[in-house]
């Protein structure tokens, strides 16, 4: 969706949006394996208004994404619900830029430089922010046995008991290092 800046007024407007977020899949496809996979479209609502030159957005979206668990290497799906607030300020001219950049860091502002606000990149950014740092099918996922490869969430380890406890310790140590 594109919103012409001139149509953003002081009185808030609410719209429903449906944005294509497929591009995020190609972002993650560059990695060795995909941590996350996204549906083609994401639905949400957006309220927008202005105060002077500053544009304010309050949005919410929800969707079902796929994850690839970093411990047991299994696909799982999870729901994301997120609300976000954004302020866009006009891109400063070159002379103002240094001061503006400092201000931007403090306030977490973003710029707009065209007379059309494109929603897709803003939504994509919010989706990335909503993702967990590591994909885990569940908080207490037991992972795979380093010895026999059994998924310890739902299988008995096939290694002998001593080797099994050793390899479990090995997984534990690796997890700690990777954190
Ligand atoms: Zn898992
Ligand atoms: Zn085992």
PDB file of C-alpha atoms and ligand atoms in Angstrom:
ATOM      1  CA  UNK A   1       0.000   0.000   0.000  1.00  0.00           C
ATOM      2  CA  UNK A   2       1.139   3.532  -0.720  1.00  0.00           C
ATOM      3  CA  UNK A   3      -0.131   6.560   1.148  1.00  0.00           C
ATOM      4  CA  UNK A   4       0.292   9.993  -0.449  1.00  0.00           C
ATOM      5  CA  UNK A   5       1.832  12.306   2.156  1.00  0.00           C
ATOM      6  CA  UNK A   6      -0.660  15.055   1.263  1.00  0.00           C
ATOM      7  CA  UNK A   7      -3.522  12.749   2.247  1.00  0.00           C
ATOM      8  CA  UNK A   8      -2.170  12.366   5.770  1.00  0.00           C
ATOM      9  CA  UNK A   9      -4.043  14.915   7.816  1.00  0.00           C
ATOM     10  CA  UNK A  10      -4.200  15.935  11.448  1.00  0.00           C
ATOM     11  CA  UNK A  11      -7.276  13.853  12.045  1.00  0.00           C
ATOM     12  CA  UNK A  12      -6.337  10.164  12.304  1.00  0.00           C
ATOM     13  CA  UNK A  13      -7.430   7.769   9.587  1.00  0.00           C
ATOM     14  CA  UNK A  14      -7.664   4.038  10.020  1.00  0.00           C
ATOM     15  CA  UNK A  15      -7.144   1.588   7.180  1.00  0.00           C
ATOM     16  CA  UNK A  16      -6.796  -2.134   6.810  1.00  0.00           C
ATOM     17  CA  UNK A  17      -3.774  -3.322   4.880  1.00  0.00           C
ATOM     18  CA  UNK A  18      -2.592  -6.499   3.260  1.00  0.00           C
ATOM     19  CA  UNK A  19       1.073  -6.324   2.346  1.00  0.00           C
ATOM     20  CA  UNK A  20       3.243  -8.718   0.398  1.00  0.00           C
ATOM     21  CA  UNK A  21       6.091  -9.868   2.626  1.00  0.00           C
ATOM     22  CA  UNK A  22       7.490 -12.621   0.390  1.00  0.00           C
ATOM     23  CA  UNK A  23      10.681 -10.647  -0.035  1.00  0.00           C
ATOM     24  CA  UNK A  24      11.617 -11.640   3.487  1.00  0.00           C
ATOM     25  CA  UNK A  25      11.871 -15.242   2.312  1.00  0.00           C
ATOM     26  CA  UNK A  26      14.632 -14.394  -0.139  1.00  0.00           C
ATOM     27  CA  UNK A  27      16.412 -12.544   2.651  1.00  0.00           C
ATOM     28  CA  UNK A  28      16.502 -15.698   4.748  1.00  0.00           C
ATOM     29  CA  UNK A  29      17.146 -17.979   1.775  1.00  0.00           C
ATOM     30  CA  UNK A  30      20.660 -16.548   1.548  1.00  0.00           C
ATOM     31  CA  UNK A  31      21.569 -18.301   4.760  1.00  0.00           C
ATOM     32  CA  UNK A  32      22.643 -21.922   4.835  1.00  0.00           C
ATOM     33  CA  UNK A  33      19.225 -23.018   6.029  1.00  0.00           C
ATOM     34  CA  UNK A  34      16.098 -20.970   6.596  1.00  0.00           C
ATOM     35  CA  UNK A  35      15.453 -19.922  10.143  1.00  0.00           C
ATOM     36  CA  UNK A  36      12.050 -18.564   9.225  1.00  0.00           C
ATOM     37  CA  UNK A  37       9.562 -18.719   6.420  1.00  0.00           C
ATOM     38  CA  UNK A  38       6.807 -16.227   5.752  1.00  0.00           C
ATOM     39  CA  UNK A  39       3.426 -16.335   4.064  1.00  0.00           C
ATOM     40  CA  UNK A  40       3.044 -14.242   0.912  1.00  0.00           C
ATOM     41  CA  UNK A  41       0.689 -11.715   2.523  1.00  0.00           C
ATOM     42  CA  UNK A  42       0.322 -10.159   5.940  1.00  0.00           C
ATOM     43  CA  UNK A  43      -2.869  -8.464   7.150  1.00  0.00           C
ATOM     44  CA  UNK A  44      -3.150  -5.668   9.641  1.00  0.00           C
ATOM     45  CA  UNK A  45      -4.558  -2.278  10.493  1.00  0.00           C
ATOM     46  CA  UNK A  46      -2.925   1.105  10.432  1.00  0.00           C
ATOM     47  CA  UNK A  47      -3.834   4.461  11.931  1.00  0.00           C
ATOM     48  CA  UNK A  48      -2.031   7.475  10.573  1.00  0.00           C
ATOM     49  CA  UNK A  49      -2.045  11.237  11.090  1.00  0.00           C
ATOM     50  CA  UNK A  50       0.327  14.160  11.032  1.00  0.00           C
ATOM     51  CA  UNK A  51       1.521  16.893  13.295  1.00  0.00           C
ATOM     52  CA  UNK A  52       3.161  19.532  11.121  1.00  0.00           C
ATOM     53  CA  UNK A  53       5.696  17.712   8.947  1.00  0.00           C
ATOM     54  CA  UNK A  54       5.930  14.701  11.230  1.00  0.00           C
ATOM     55  CA  UNK A  55       3.920  11.643  10.268  1.00  0.00           C
ATOM     56  CA  UNK A  56       2.665   9.266  12.925  1.00  0.00           C
ATOM     57  CA  UNK A  57       1.729   5.641  12.381  1.00  0.00           C
ATOM     58  CA  UNK A  58       0.236   3.170  14.778  1.00  0.00           C
ATOM     59  CA  UNK A  59      -0.237  -0.289  13.389  1.00  0.00           C
ATOM     60  CA  UNK A  60      -0.997  -3.849  14.309  1.00  0.00           C
ATOM     61  CA  UNK A  61      -0.620  -7.093  12.411  1.00  0.00           C
ATOM     62  CA  UNK A  62      -0.830 -10.791  13.009  1.00  0.00           C
ATOM     63  CA  UNK A  63       0.304 -13.789  11.060  1.00  0.00           C
ATOM     64  CA  UNK A  64       1.385 -17.374  11.176  1.00  0.00           C
ATOM     65  CA  UNK A  65       5.031 -17.971  10.310  1.00  0.00           C
ATOM     66  CA  UNK A  66       7.173 -21.063   9.970  1.00  0.00           C
ATOM     67  CA  UNK A  67      10.350 -21.595  11.952  1.00  0.00           C
ATOM     68  CA  UNK A  68      13.153 -24.095  11.724  1.00  0.00           C
ATOM     69  CA  UNK A  69      14.147 -25.021  15.265  1.00  0.00           C
ATOM     70  CA  UNK A  70      17.829 -24.385  15.888  1.00  0.00           C
ATOM     71  CA  UNK A  71      18.014 -27.204  18.449  1.00  0.00           C
ATOM     72  CA  UNK A  72      16.012 -30.133  17.051  1.00  0.00           C
ATOM     73  CA  UNK A  73      16.082 -29.007  13.378  1.00  0.00           C
ATOM     74  CA  UNK A  74      12.329 -29.478  12.979  1.00  0.00           C
ATOM     75  CA  UNK A  75       9.887 -27.174  11.222  1.00  0.00           C
ATOM     76  CA  UNK A  76       7.243 -25.614  13.414  1.00  0.00           C
ATOM     77  CA  UNK A  77       4.717 -22.838  12.995  1.00  0.00           C
ATOM     78  CA  UNK A  78       4.148 -19.966  15.369  1.00  0.00           C
ATOM     79  CA  UNK A  79       1.888 -16.958  15.601  1.00  0.00           C
ATOM     80  CA  UNK A  80       3.115 -13.397  15.727  1.00  0.00           C
ATOM     81  CA  UNK A  81       0.940 -10.533  16.914  1.00  0.00           C
ATOM     82  CA  UNK A  82       2.542  -7.133  17.022  1.00  0.00           C
ATOM     83  CA  UNK A  83       1.665  -3.506  17.534  1.00  0.00           C
ATOM     84  CA  UNK A  84       4.049  -0.797  16.475  1.00  0.00           C
ATOM     85  CA  UNK A  85       4.474   2.959  16.499  1.00  0.00           C
ATOM     86  CA  UNK A  86       6.475   4.871  13.951  1.00  0.00           C
ATOM     87  CA  UNK A  87       7.289   8.504  13.407  1.00  0.00           C
ATOM     88  CA  UNK A  88       8.544   9.650  10.028  1.00  0.00           C
ATOM     89  CA  UNK A  89      10.164  13.047   9.675  1.00  0.00           C
ATOM     90  CA  UNK A  90      11.126  14.782   6.409  1.00  0.00           C
ATOM     91  CA  UNK A  91      14.599  13.897   5.214  1.00  0.00           C
ATOM     92  CA  UNK A  92      16.838  16.833   6.209  1.00  0.00           C
ATOM     93  CA  UNK A  93      18.878  18.835   3.725  1.00  0.00           C
ATOM     94  CA  UNK A  94      22.588  18.123   3.720  1.00  0.00           C
ATOM     95  CA  UNK A  95      23.536  21.013   6.017  1.00  0.00           C
ATOM     96  CA  UNK A  96      21.079  19.939   8.677  1.00  0.00           C
ATOM     97  CA  UNK A  97      21.953  16.302   8.400  1.00  0.00           C
ATOM     98  CA  UNK A  98      24.509  15.906  11.196  1.00  0.00           C
ATOM     99  CA  UNK A  99      22.307  17.423  13.854  1.00  0.00           C
ATOM    100  CA  UNK A 100      19.338  15.502  12.524  1.00  0.00           C
ATOM    101  CA  UNK A 101      21.215  12.230  12.647  1.00  0.00           C
ATOM    102  CA  UNK A 102      22.003  12.711  16.304  1.00  0.00           C
ATOM    103  CA  UNK A 103      18.389  13.511  16.993  1.00  0.00           C
ATOM    104  CA  UNK A 104      17.289  10.505  15.013  1.00  0.00           C
ATOM    105  CA  UNK A 105      19.415   8.170  17.117  1.00  0.00           C
ATOM    106  CA  UNK A 106      17.944   9.574  20.284  1.00  0.00           C
ATOM    107  CA  UNK A 107      14.350   9.406  19.224  1.00  0.00           C
ATOM    108  CA  UNK A 108      14.331   6.415  16.934  1.00  0.00           C
ATOM    109  CA  UNK A 109      12.908   8.421  14.054  1.00  0.00           C
ATOM    110  CA  UNK A 110      12.895   7.455  10.423  1.00  0.00           C
ATOM    111  CA  UNK A 111      12.911   9.700   7.375  1.00  0.00           C
ATOM    112  CA  UNK A 112      10.659  10.100   4.422  1.00  0.00           C
ATOM    113  CA  UNK A 113      11.931  11.838   1.321  1.00  0.00           C
ATOM    114  CA  UNK A 114       9.184  11.253  -1.235  1.00  0.00           C
ATOM    115  CA  UNK A 115       5.588  12.412  -1.376  1.00  0.00           C
ATOM    116  CA  UNK A 116       4.438   8.808  -1.165  1.00  0.00           C
ATOM    117  CA  UNK A 117       4.832   6.604   1.884  1.00  0.00           C
ATOM    118  CA  UNK A 118       5.397   2.989   0.942  1.00  0.00           C
ATOM    119  CA  UNK A 119       4.112   0.679   3.581  1.00  0.00           C
ATOM    120  CA  UNK A 120       5.789  -2.588   2.539  1.00  0.00           C
ATOM    121  CA  UNK A 121       9.354  -1.813   3.720  1.00  0.00           C
ATOM    122  CA  UNK A 122       8.025  -0.431   6.998  1.00  0.00           C
ATOM    123  CA  UNK A 123       5.990  -3.564   7.617  1.00  0.00           C
ATOM    124  CA  UNK A 124       8.889  -5.834   6.659  1.00  0.00           C
ATOM    125  CA  UNK A 125      11.066  -4.088   9.204  1.00  0.00           C
ATOM    126  CA  UNK A 126       8.417  -4.560  11.897  1.00  0.00           C
ATOM    127  CA  UNK A 127       8.104  -8.242  11.054  1.00  0.00           C
ATOM    128  CA  UNK A 128      11.858  -8.695  11.486  1.00  0.00           C
ATOM    129  CA  UNK A 129      11.700  -6.897  14.825  1.00  0.00           C
ATOM    130  CA  UNK A 130       8.892  -9.201  15.942  1.00  0.00           C
ATOM    131  CA  UNK A 131      10.903 -12.385  15.343  1.00  0.00           C
ATOM    132  CA  UNK A 132      12.616 -14.239  18.181  1.00  0.00           C
ATOM    133  CA  UNK A 133      16.431 -14.046  18.148  1.00  0.00           C
ATOM    134  CA  UNK A 134      16.705 -17.823  17.647  1.00  0.00           C
ATOM    135  CA  UNK A 135      14.051 -20.070  16.217  1.00  0.00           C
ATOM    136  CA  UNK A 136      12.987 -22.593  18.882  1.00  0.00           C
ATOM    137  CA  UNK A 137      10.007 -24.917  18.504  1.00  0.00           C
ATOM    138  CA  UNK A 138       9.496 -24.389  22.238  1.00  0.00           C
ATOM    139  CA  UNK A 139      11.468 -22.767  25.039  1.00  0.00           C
ATOM    140  CA  UNK A 140      12.498 -26.096  26.574  1.00  0.00           C
ATOM    141  CA  UNK A 141      13.237 -27.957  23.338  1.00  0.00           C
ATOM    142  CA  UNK A 142      15.557 -30.857  24.228  1.00  0.00           C
ATOM    143  CA  UNK A 143      17.280 -30.886  20.853  1.00  0.00           C
ATOM    144  CA  UNK A 144      18.936 -33.847  19.185  1.00  0.00           C
ATOM    145  CA  UNK A 145      21.186 -36.414  20.801  1.00  0.00           C
ATOM    146  CA  UNK A 146      24.733 -35.729  19.680  1.00  0.00           C
ATOM    147  CA  UNK A 147      25.383 -39.465  19.626  1.00  0.00           C
ATOM    148  CA  UNK A 148      22.444 -41.098  17.842  1.00  0.00           C
ATOM    149  CA  UNK A 149      20.628 -38.074  16.471  1.00  0.00           C
ATOM    150  CA  UNK A 150      17.366 -38.949  18.245  1.00  0.00           C
ATOM    151  CA  UNK A 151      14.957 -36.061  18.710  1.00  0.00           C
ATOM    152  CA  UNK A 152      14.975 -35.998  22.497  1.00  0.00           C
ATOM    153  CA  UNK A 153      11.570 -34.252  22.605  1.00  0.00           C
ATOM    154  CA  UNK A 154       9.753 -37.385  21.531  1.00  0.00           C
ATOM    155  CA  UNK A 155      12.237 -40.251  21.198  1.00  0.00           C
ATOM    156  CA  UNK A 156      14.271 -42.378  23.544  1.00  0.00           C
ATOM    157  CA  UNK A 157      17.967 -42.001  22.956  1.00  0.00           C
ATOM    158  CA  UNK A 158      19.407 -45.153  21.383  1.00  0.00           C
ATOM    159  CA  UNK A 159      22.922 -44.676  22.725  1.00  0.00           C
ATOM    160  CA  UNK A 160      24.000 -46.635  25.800  1.00  0.00           C
ATOM    161  CA  UNK A 161      23.251 -44.769  29.054  1.00  0.00           C
ATOM    162  CA  UNK A 162      26.807 -43.591  29.727  1.00  0.00           C
ATOM    163  CA  UNK A 163      27.415 -42.357  26.200  1.00  0.00           C
ATOM    164  CA  UNK A 164      24.000 -40.738  26.208  1.00  0.00           C
ATOM    165  CA  UNK A 165      24.658 -38.702  29.313  1.00  0.00           C
ATOM    166  CA  UNK A 166      28.020 -37.695  27.850  1.00  0.00           C
ATOM    167  CA  UNK A 167      26.525 -36.518  24.602  1.00  0.00           C
ATOM    168  CA  UNK A 168      23.761 -34.718  26.415  1.00  0.00           C
ATOM    169  CA  UNK A 169      26.433 -32.838  28.287  1.00  0.00           C
ATOM    170  CA  UNK A 170      28.145 -32.138  24.980  1.00  0.00           C
ATOM    171  CA  UNK A 171      24.950 -30.610  23.592  1.00  0.00           C
ATOM    172  CA  UNK A 172      24.573 -28.592  26.718  1.00  0.00           C
ATOM    173  CA  UNK A 173      28.078 -27.225  26.348  1.00  0.00           C
ATOM    174  CA  UNK A 174      27.594 -26.372  22.681  1.00  0.00           C
ATOM    175  CA  UNK A 175      24.344 -24.580  23.441  1.00  0.00           C
ATOM    176  CA  UNK A 176      26.039 -22.505  26.061  1.00  0.00           C
ATOM    177  CA  UNK A 177      28.810 -21.539  23.653  1.00  0.00           C
ATOM    178  CA  UNK A 178      26.336 -20.634  20.905  1.00  0.00           C
ATOM    179  CA  UNK A 179      24.206 -18.413  23.053  1.00  0.00           C
TER     180      UNK A 179
HETATM  181 ZN1  LIG B   1      13.072 -27.870  18.746  1.00  0.00          ZN
HETATM  182 ZN1  LIG B   2      21.667 -40.936  21.643  1.00  0.00          ZN
END
